[in-house]
mmCIF file of C-alpha atoms in Angstrom:
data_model
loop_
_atom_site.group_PDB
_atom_site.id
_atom_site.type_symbol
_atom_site.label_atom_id
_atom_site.label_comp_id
_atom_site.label_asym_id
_atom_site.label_seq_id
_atom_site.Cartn_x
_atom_site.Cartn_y
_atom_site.Cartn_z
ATOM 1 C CA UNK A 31 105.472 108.379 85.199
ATOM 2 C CA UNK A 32 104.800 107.102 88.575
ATOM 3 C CA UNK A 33 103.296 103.527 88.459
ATOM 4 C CA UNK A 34 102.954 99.864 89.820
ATOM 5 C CA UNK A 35 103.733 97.490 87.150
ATOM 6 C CA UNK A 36 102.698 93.935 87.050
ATOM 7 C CA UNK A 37 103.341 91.074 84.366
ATOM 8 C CA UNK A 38 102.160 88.928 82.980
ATOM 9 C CA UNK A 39 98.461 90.872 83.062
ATOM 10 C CA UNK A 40 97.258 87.568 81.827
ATOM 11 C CA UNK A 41 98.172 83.711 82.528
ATOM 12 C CA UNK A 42 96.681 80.292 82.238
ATOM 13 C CA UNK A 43 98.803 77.673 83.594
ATOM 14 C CA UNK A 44 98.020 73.937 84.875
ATOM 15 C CA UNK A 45 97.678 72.486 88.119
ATOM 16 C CA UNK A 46 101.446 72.236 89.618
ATOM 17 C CA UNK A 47 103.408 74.667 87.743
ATOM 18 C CA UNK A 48 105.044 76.806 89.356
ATOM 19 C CA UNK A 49 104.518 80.229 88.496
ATOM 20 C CA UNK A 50 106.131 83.980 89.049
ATOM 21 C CA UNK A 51 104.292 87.358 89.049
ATOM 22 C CA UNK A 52 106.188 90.247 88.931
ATOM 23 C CA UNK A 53 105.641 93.497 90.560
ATOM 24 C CA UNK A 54 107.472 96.577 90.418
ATOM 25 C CA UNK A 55 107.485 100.193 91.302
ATOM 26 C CA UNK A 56 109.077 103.124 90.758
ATOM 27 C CA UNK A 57 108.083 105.599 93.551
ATOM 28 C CA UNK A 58 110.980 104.397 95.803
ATOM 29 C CA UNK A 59 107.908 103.168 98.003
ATOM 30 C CA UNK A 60 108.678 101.230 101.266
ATOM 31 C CA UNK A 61 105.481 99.555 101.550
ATOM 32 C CA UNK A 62 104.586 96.935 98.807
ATOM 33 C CA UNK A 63 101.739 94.273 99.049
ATOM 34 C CA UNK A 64 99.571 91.573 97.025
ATOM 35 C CA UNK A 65 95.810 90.947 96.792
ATOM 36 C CA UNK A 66 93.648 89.321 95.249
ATOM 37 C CA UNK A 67 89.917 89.703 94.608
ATOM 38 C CA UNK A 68 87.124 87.420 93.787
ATOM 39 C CA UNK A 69 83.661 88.089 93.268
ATOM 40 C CA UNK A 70 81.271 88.053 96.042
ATOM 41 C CA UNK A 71 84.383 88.394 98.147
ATOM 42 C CA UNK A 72 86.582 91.819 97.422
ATOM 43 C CA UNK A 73 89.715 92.321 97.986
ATOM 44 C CA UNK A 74 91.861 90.487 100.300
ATOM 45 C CA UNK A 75 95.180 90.791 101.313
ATOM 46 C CA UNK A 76 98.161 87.959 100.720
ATOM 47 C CA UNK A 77 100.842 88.986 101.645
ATOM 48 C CA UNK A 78 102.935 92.574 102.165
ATOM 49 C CA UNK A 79 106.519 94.295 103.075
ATOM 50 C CA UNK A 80 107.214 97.077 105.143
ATOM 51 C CA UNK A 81 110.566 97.066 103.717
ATOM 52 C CA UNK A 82 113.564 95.339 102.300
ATOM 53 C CA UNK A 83 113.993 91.696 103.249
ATOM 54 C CA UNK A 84 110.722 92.174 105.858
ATOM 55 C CA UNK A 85 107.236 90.417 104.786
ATOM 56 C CA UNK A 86 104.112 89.342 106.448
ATOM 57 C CA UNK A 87 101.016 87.292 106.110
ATOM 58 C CA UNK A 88 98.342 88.930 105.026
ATOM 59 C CA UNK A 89 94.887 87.223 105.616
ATOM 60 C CA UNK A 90 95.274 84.366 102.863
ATOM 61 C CA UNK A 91 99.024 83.790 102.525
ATOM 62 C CA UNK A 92 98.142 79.669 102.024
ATOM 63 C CA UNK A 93 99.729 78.800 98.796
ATOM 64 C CA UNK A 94 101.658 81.683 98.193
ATOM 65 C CA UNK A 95 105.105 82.907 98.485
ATOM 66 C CA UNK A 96 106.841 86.433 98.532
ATOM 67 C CA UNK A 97 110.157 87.799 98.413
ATOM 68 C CA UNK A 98 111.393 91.239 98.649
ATOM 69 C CA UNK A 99 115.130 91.661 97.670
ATOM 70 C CA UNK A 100 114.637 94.923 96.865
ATOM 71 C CA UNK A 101 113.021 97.721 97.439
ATOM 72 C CA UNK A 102 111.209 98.089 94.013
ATOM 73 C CA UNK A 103 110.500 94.586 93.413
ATOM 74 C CA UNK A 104 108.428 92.451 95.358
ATOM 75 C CA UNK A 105 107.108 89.138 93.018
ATOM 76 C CA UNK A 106 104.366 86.642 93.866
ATOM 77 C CA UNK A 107 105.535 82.905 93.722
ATOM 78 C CA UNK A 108 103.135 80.127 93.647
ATOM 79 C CA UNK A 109 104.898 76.984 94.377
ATOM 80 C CA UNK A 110 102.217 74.202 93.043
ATOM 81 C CA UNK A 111 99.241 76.560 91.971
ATOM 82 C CA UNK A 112 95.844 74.882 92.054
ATOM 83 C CA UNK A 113 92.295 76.057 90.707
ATOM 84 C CA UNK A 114 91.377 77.901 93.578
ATOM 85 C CA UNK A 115 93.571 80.479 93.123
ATOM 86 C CA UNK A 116 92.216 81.313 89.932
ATOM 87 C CA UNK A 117 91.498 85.053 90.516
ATOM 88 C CA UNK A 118 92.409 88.778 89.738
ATOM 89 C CA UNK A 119 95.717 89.677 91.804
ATOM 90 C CA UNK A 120 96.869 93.288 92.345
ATOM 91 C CA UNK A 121 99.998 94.134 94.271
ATOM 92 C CA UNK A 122 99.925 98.053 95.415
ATOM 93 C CA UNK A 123 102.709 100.229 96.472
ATOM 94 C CA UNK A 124 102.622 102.939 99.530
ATOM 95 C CA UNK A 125 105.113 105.656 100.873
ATOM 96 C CA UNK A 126 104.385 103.886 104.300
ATOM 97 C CA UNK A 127 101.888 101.334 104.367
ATOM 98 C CA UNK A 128 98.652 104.061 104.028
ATOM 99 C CA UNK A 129 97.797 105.444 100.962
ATOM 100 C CA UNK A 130 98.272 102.450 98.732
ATOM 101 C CA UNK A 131 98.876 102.761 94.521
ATOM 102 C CA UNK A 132 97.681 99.805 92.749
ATOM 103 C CA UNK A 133 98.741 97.955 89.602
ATOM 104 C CA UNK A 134 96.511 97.004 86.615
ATOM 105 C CA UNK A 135 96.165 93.740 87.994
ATOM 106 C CA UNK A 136 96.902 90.132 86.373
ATOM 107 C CA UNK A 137 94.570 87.754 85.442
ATOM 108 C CA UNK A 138 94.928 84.090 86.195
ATOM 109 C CA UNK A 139 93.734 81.215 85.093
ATOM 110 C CA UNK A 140 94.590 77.606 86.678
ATOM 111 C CA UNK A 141 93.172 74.829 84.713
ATOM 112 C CA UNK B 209 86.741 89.129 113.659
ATOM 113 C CA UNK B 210 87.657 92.372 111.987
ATOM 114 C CA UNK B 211 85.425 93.184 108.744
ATOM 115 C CA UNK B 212 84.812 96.140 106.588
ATOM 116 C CA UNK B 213 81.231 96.091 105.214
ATOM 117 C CA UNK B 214 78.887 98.343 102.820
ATOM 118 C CA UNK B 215 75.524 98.747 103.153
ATOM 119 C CA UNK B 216 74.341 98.136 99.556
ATOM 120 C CA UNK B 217 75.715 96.179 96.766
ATOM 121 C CA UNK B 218 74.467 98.476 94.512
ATOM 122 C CA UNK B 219 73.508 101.899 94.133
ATOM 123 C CA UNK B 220 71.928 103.549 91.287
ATOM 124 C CA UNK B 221 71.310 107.755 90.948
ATOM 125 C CA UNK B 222 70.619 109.456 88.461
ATOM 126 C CA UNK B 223 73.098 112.610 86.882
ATOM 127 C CA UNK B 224 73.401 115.383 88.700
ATOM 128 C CA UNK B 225 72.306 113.962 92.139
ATOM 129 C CA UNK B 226 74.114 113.297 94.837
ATOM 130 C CA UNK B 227 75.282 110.315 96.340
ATOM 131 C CA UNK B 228 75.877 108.709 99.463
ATOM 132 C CA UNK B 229 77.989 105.166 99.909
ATOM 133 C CA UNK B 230 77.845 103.571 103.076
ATOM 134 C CA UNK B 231 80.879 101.636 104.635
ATOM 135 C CA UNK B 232 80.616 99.902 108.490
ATOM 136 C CA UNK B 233 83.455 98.684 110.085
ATOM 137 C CA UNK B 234 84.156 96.976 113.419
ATOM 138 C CA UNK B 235 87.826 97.239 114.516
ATOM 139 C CA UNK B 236 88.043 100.258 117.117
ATOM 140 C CA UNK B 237 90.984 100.324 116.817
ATOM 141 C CA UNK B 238 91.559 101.547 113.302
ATOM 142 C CA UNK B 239 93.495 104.121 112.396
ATOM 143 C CA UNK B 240 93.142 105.214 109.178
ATOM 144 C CA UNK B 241 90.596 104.370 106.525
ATOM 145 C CA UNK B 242 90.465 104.816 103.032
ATOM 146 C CA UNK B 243 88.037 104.619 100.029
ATOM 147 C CA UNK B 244 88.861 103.671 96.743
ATOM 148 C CA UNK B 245 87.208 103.559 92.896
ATOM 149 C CA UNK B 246 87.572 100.676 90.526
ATOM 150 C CA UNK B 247 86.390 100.935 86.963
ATOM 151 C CA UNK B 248 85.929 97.699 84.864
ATOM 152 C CA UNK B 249 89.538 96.316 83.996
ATOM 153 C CA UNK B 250 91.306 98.984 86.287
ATOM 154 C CA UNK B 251 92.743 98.763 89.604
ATOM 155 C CA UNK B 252 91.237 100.519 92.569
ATOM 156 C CA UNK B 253 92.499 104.227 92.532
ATOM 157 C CA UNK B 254 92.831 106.242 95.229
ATOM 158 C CA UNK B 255 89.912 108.743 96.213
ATOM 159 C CA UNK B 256 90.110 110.165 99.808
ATOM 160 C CA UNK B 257 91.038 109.460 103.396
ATOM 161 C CA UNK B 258 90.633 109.959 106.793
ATOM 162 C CA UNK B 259 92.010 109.403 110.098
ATOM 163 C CA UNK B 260 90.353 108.412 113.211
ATOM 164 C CA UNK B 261 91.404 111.619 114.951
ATOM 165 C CA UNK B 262 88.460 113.575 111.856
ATOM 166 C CA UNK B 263 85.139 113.343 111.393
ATOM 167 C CA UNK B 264 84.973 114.765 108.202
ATOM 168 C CA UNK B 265 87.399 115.510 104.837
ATOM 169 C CA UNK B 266 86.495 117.105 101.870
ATOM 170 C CA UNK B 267 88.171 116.681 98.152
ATOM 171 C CA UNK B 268 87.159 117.498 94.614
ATOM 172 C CA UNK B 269 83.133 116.420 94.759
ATOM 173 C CA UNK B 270 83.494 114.247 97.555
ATOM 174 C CA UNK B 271 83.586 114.505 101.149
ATOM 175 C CA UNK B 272 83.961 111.070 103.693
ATOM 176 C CA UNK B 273 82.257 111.177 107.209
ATOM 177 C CA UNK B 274 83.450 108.931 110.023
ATOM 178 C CA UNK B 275 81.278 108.058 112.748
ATOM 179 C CA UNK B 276 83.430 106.321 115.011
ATOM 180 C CA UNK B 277 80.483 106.014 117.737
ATOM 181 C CA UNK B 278 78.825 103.581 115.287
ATOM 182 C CA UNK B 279 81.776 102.724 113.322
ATOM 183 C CA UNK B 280 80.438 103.892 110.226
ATOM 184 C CA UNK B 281 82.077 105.825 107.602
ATOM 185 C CA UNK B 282 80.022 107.295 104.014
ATOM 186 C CA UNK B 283 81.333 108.761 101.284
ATOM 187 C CA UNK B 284 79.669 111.612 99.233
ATOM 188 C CA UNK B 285 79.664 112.318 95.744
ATOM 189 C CA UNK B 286 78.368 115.300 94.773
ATOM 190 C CA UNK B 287 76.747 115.782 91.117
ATOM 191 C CA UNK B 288 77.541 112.403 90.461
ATOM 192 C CA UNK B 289 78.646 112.358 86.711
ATOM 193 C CA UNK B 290 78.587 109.173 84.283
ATOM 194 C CA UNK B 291 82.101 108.435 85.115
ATOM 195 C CA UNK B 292 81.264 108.042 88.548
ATOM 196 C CA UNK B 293 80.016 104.802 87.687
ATOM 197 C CA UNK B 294 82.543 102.155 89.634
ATOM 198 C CA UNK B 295 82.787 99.819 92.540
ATOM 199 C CA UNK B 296 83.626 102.187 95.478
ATOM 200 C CA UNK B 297 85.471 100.408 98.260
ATOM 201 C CA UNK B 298 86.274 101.678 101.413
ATOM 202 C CA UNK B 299 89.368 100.204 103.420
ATOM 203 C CA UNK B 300 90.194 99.759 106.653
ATOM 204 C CA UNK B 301 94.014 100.357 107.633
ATOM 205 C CA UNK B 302 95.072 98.006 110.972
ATOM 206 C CA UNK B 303 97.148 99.986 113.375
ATOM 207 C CA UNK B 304 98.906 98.157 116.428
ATOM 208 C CA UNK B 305 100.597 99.257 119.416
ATOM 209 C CA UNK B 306 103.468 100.289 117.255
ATOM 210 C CA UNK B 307 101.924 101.960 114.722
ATOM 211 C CA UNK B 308 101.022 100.792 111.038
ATOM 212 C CA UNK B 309 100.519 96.968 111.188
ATOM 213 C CA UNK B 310 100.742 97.368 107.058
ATOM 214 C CA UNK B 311 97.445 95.518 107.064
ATOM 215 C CA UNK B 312 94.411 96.798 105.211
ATOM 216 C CA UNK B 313 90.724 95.154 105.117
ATOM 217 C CA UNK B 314 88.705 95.897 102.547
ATOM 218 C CA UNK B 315 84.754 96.307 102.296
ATOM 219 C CA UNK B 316 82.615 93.840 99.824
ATOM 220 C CA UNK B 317 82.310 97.132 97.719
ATOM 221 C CA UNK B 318 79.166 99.230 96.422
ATOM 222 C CA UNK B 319 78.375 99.142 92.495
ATOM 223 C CA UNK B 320 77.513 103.052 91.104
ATOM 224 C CA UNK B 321 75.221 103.397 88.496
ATOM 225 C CA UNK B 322 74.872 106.694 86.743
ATOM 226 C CA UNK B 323 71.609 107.267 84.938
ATOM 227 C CA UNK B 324 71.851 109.886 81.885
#
């Protein structure tokens, strides 16, 4: 089955520790990205990859780091996470950076 | 700045009718956009797109209008069933001089509510 995979779907973590969210897909996509969405706010972009070893900043990268080693896997690192990125992250997948297939999304929680 | 906006936060019909979401944009330069459904606990899911180059696509029950005089794109639903009900979201897909920037802007989103 075709999908975007994220884990964990759920985290609470403390203020400072560092913490890895894992994306994958399985559509031999080029195109893989990260959001997250808040309420009042929607959806907004962190960071994506046109391809292997290439990412950008999306329009709130602060805080966040990406890597894409591969073409299937492209994780979200925060470094020092702090409360105000408690929110609802989705990373998506897209044949070419159009049409983008999201994940189920993960949860978290700083304290 | 560049923003994606709806019209209404929330939008109620009842079964059977139609309905009509309404997305505004302001880049000009946009390319492609895109409207999405999220159901509670789901990610957004594709529903239909449309490049600048249309005015109008249809799919299964819904059909998107661009306007790109007013920079204003709808969506249609047509019988709108119970699981219609969603946020709707349209999207905004940045193009540059060399094609697909890979950035997309999304709207604040419009709540549907089905009445039986």
């Amino acid at each position: 089955e075709a999908q975007v995979t994220q884990n964990p779907r759920y985290l609470i973590t403390v203020t400072g520790k560092k913490l890895t969210v894992t994306c994958s897909q399985n559509m031999n996509h080029e195109y893989m990205s990260w959001y997250r969405q808040d309420p009042g706010l929607g959806l907004r972009q962190i960071y994506y990859s046109m391809n292997v070893e290439v990412t950008d900043k999306g329009d709130v990268p602060e805080g966040y780091k990406v890597s894409r080693k591969e073409k299937r896997n492209f994780p979200l690192i925060l470094e020092s996470p702090s409360p105000n990125q408690t929110s609802l992250y989705f990373c998506a997948s897209s044949p070419q950076g159009d049409t983008q297939y999201f994940g189920p999304g993960t949860r978290l929680t700083v304290l | 700045g560049e923003s994606v906006g709806l019209h209404l936060p929330t939008l109620s019909v009842q079964e059977g009718d139609n309905s009509i979401i309404n997305c505004a944009y302001s880049n000009s330069a946009s390319d492609y956009f895109i409207w999405y459904k999220q159901e509670s606990g789901k990610g957004p899911q594709f529903i239909i797109d449309i490049r600048s180059n249309m005015d109008k696509r249809q799919g299964q029950r819904v059909t998107v209008l661009l306007n790109k005089t007013v920079k204003h794109l709808s969506l249609q639903i047509a019988a709108t069933q119970p699981g219609d009900s969603a946020v709707y979201f349209c999207a905004e897909n940045m193009w540059g001089g060399s094609g697909n920037t890979g950035k997309l802007i999304f709207g604040q989103g419009t709540t549907l509510q089905v009445k039986p």
